[in-house]
Coordinates of C-alpha atoms in Angstrom, one line a residue:
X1 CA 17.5 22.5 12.8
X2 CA 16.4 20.3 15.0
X3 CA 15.4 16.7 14.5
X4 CA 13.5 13.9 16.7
X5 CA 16.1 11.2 15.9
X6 CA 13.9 8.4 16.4
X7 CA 11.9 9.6 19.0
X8 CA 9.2 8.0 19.9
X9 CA 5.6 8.6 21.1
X10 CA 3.3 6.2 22.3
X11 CA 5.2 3.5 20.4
X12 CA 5.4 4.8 16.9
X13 CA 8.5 6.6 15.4
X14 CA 8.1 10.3 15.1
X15 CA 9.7 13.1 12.6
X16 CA 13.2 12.5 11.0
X17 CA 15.5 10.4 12.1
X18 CA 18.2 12.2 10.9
X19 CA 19.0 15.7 9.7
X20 CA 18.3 14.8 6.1
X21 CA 17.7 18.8 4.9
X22 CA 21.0 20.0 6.7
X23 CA 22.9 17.5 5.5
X24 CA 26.2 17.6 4.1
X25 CA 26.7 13.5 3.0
X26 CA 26.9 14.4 -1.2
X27 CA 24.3 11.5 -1.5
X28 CA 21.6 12.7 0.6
X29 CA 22.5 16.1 -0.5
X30 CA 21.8 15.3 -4.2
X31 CA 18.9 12.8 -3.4
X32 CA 17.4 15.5 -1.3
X33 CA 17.6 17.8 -3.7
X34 CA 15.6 16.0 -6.3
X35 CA 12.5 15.8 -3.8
X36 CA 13.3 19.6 -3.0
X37 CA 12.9 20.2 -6.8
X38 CA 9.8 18.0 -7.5
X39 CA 7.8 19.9 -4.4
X40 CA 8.8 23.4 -5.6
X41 CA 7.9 22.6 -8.9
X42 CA 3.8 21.4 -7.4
X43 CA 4.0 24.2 -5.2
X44 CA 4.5 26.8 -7.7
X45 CA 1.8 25.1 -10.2
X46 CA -0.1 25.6 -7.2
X47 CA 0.5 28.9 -6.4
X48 CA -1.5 28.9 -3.4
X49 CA -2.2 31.7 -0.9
X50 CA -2.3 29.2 2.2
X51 CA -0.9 26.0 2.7
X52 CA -1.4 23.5 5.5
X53 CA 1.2 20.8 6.0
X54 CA -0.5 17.5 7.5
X55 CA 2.4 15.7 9.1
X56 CA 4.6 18.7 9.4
X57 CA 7.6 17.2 11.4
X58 CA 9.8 19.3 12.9
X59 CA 8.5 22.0 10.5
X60 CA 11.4 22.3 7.8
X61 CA 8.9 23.3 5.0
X62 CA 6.2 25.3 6.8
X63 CA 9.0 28.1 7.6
X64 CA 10.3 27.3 4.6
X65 CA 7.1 28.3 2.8
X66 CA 6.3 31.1 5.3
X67 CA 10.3 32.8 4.8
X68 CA 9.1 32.7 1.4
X69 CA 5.6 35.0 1.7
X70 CA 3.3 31.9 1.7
X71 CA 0.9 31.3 4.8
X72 CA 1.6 28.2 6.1
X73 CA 1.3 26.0 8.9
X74 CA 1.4 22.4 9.7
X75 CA 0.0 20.0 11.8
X76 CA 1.1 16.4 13.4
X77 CA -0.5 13.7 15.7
X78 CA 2.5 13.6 18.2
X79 CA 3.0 16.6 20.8
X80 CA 6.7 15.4 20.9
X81 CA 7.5 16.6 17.5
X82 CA 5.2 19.5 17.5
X83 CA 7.5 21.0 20.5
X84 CA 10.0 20.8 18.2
X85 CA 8.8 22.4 15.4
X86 CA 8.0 25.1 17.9
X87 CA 11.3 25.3 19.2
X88 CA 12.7 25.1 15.6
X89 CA 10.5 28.2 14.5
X90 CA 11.3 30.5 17.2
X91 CA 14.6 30.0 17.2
X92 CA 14.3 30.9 13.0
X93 CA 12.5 33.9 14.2
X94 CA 9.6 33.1 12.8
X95 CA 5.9 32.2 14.1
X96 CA 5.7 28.8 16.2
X97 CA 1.6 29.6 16.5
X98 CA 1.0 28.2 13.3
X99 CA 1.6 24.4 14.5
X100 CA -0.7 22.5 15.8
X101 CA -1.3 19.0 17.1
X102 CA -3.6 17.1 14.9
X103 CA -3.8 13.6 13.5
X104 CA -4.6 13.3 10.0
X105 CA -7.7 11.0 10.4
X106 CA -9.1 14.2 12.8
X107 CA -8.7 17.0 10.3
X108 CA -11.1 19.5 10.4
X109 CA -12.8 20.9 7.2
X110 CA -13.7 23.9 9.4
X111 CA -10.2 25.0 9.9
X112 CA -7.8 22.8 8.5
X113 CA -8.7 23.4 4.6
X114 CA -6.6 25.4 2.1
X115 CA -5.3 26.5 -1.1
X116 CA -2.8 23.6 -0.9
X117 CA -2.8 20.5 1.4
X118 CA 0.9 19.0 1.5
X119 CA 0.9 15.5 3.0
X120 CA 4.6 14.2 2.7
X121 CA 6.2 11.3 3.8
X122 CA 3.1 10.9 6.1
X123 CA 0.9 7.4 4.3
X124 CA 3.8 4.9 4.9
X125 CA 3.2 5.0 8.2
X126 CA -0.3 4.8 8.7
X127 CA -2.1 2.0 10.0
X128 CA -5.4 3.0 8.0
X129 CA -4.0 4.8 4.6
X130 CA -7.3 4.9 3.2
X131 CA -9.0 6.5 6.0
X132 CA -6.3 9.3 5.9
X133 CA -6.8 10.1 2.6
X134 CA -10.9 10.2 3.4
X135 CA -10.4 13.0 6.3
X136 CA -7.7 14.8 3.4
X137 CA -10.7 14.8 1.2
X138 CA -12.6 16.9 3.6
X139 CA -9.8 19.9 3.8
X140 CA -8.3 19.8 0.0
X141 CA -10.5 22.4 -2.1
X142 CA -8.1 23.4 -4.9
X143 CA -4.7 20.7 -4.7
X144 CA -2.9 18.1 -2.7
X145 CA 0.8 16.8 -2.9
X146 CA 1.4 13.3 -1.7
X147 CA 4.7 11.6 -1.9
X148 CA 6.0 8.2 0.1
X149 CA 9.1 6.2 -0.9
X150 CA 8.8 4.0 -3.9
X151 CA 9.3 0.4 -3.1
X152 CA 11.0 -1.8 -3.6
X153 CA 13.7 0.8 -4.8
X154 CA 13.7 2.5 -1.2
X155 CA 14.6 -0.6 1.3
X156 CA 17.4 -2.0 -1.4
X157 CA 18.8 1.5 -1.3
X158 CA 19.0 1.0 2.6
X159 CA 20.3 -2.3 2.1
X160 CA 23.2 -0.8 0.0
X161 CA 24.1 1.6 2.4
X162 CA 24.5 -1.1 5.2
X163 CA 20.8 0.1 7.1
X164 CA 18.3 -1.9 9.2
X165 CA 19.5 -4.9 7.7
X166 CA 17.8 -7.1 10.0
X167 CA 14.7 -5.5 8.5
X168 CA 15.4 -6.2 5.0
X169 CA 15.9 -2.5 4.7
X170 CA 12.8 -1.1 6.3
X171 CA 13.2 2.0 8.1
X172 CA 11.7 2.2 11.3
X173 CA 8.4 3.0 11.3
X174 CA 7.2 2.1 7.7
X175 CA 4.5 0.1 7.8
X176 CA 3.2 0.2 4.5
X177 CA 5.2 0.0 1.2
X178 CA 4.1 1.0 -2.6
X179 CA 5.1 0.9 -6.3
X180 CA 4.9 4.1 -8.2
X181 CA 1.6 2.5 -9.3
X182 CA 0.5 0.8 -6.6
X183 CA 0.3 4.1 -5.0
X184 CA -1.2 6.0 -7.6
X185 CA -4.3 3.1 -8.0
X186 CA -4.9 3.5 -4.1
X187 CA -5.1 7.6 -4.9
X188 CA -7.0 7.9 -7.4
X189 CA -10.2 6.5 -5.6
X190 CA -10.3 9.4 -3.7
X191 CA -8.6 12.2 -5.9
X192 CA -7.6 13.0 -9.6
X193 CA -3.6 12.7 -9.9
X194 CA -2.5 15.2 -12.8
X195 CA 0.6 14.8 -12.4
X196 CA 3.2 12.1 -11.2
X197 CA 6.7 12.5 -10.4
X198 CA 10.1 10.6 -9.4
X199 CA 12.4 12.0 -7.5
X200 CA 14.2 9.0 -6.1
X201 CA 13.7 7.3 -4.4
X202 CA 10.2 8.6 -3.8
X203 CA 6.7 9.0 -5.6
X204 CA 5.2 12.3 -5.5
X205 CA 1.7 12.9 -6.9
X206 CA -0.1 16.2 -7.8
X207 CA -3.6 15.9 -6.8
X208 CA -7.1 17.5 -7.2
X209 CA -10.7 16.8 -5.7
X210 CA -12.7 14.6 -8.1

């Protein structure tokens, strides 16, 4: 698949850095299979008949979701990576209609609701978190999955790995950094979390309209 590798688009980082889904370090492997675990586990409490994916990437999980039956499709702010996702679904064989290019604080109610809103590793960085989760109000009508990296456990794990030491650990393009509870206080004034989990390092919270 492919990945942006620190592309950028009008100055801000866009998609993955890395191949961190097709990769075959036994760390990230492991790690990423705790967060693989903790989503599926939402999704299928979900068991939604759409989903839309705000921040989609390069697209990993919308065709992962679609291979498996699910209607999905995802939307991101920045052309660059939405080309990508494209490319990445066609050459999967599956649909590269369903992405569009949307920023989270211009979602749609109209046509961007559905059974399942999935807004992952999105919130960190956003200049204005609270007016992103305000415009995900607008378009979640049954649940919402949020996760972002818990902090301070995610830039000492970068630290310890010899990464973006000058920045104390910060990956590029985080601009905001929570607890576990810290995160889940800033939530819940917009939704109810049911359900909290830990797949480290992140925080991923199960959500519902209040």
């Amino acid at each position: 698949m492919k990945v942006s590798r620190g592309l950028k688009e009008g100055g801000i980082v866009v998609g993955n850095a890395y191949d961190k889904y097709g990769s075959r370090n036994p760390i990230v492997r492991r790690i990423m299979s705790g967060f693989h675990t903790a989503l599926d586990t939402y999704v299928e409490q979900s068991s939604p008949g759409t989903i839309h994916e705000v921040g989609c990437g390069e697209g990993y999980w919308v065709m992962e979701w679609n291979r498996k039956g699910i209607s999905a499709r995802g939307s991101d702010f920045s052309e660059k990576v939405i080309d990508i996702a494209r490319s990445n679904a066609r050459e999967a064989g599956l649909a590269e209609d369903v992405y569009t290019v949307r920023s989270v604080y211009d979602l749609d109610p109209a046509v961007d609701n559905a059974d399942l809103v999935v807004c992952c590793e999105v919130m960190e960085h956003l200049e204005e978190p609270e007016k992103a989760l305000e415009a995900l109000r607008g378009v979640v009508s049954k649940n919402l999955i949020l996760s972002v990296p818990r902090e301070p456990l995610w830039c000492a794990l970068n630290l310890s790995r010899g990464r973006y030491i000058r920045a104390l650990g910060n990956t590029p393009g985080h601009v905001q950094h929570w607890s576990a509870s810290g995160f889940v206080k800033l939530v819940e004034k917009y939704f109810a979390v049911s359900s909290i989990s830990k797949p480290l390092p992140w925080t991923m919270l199960f959500c519902q309209p209040r």
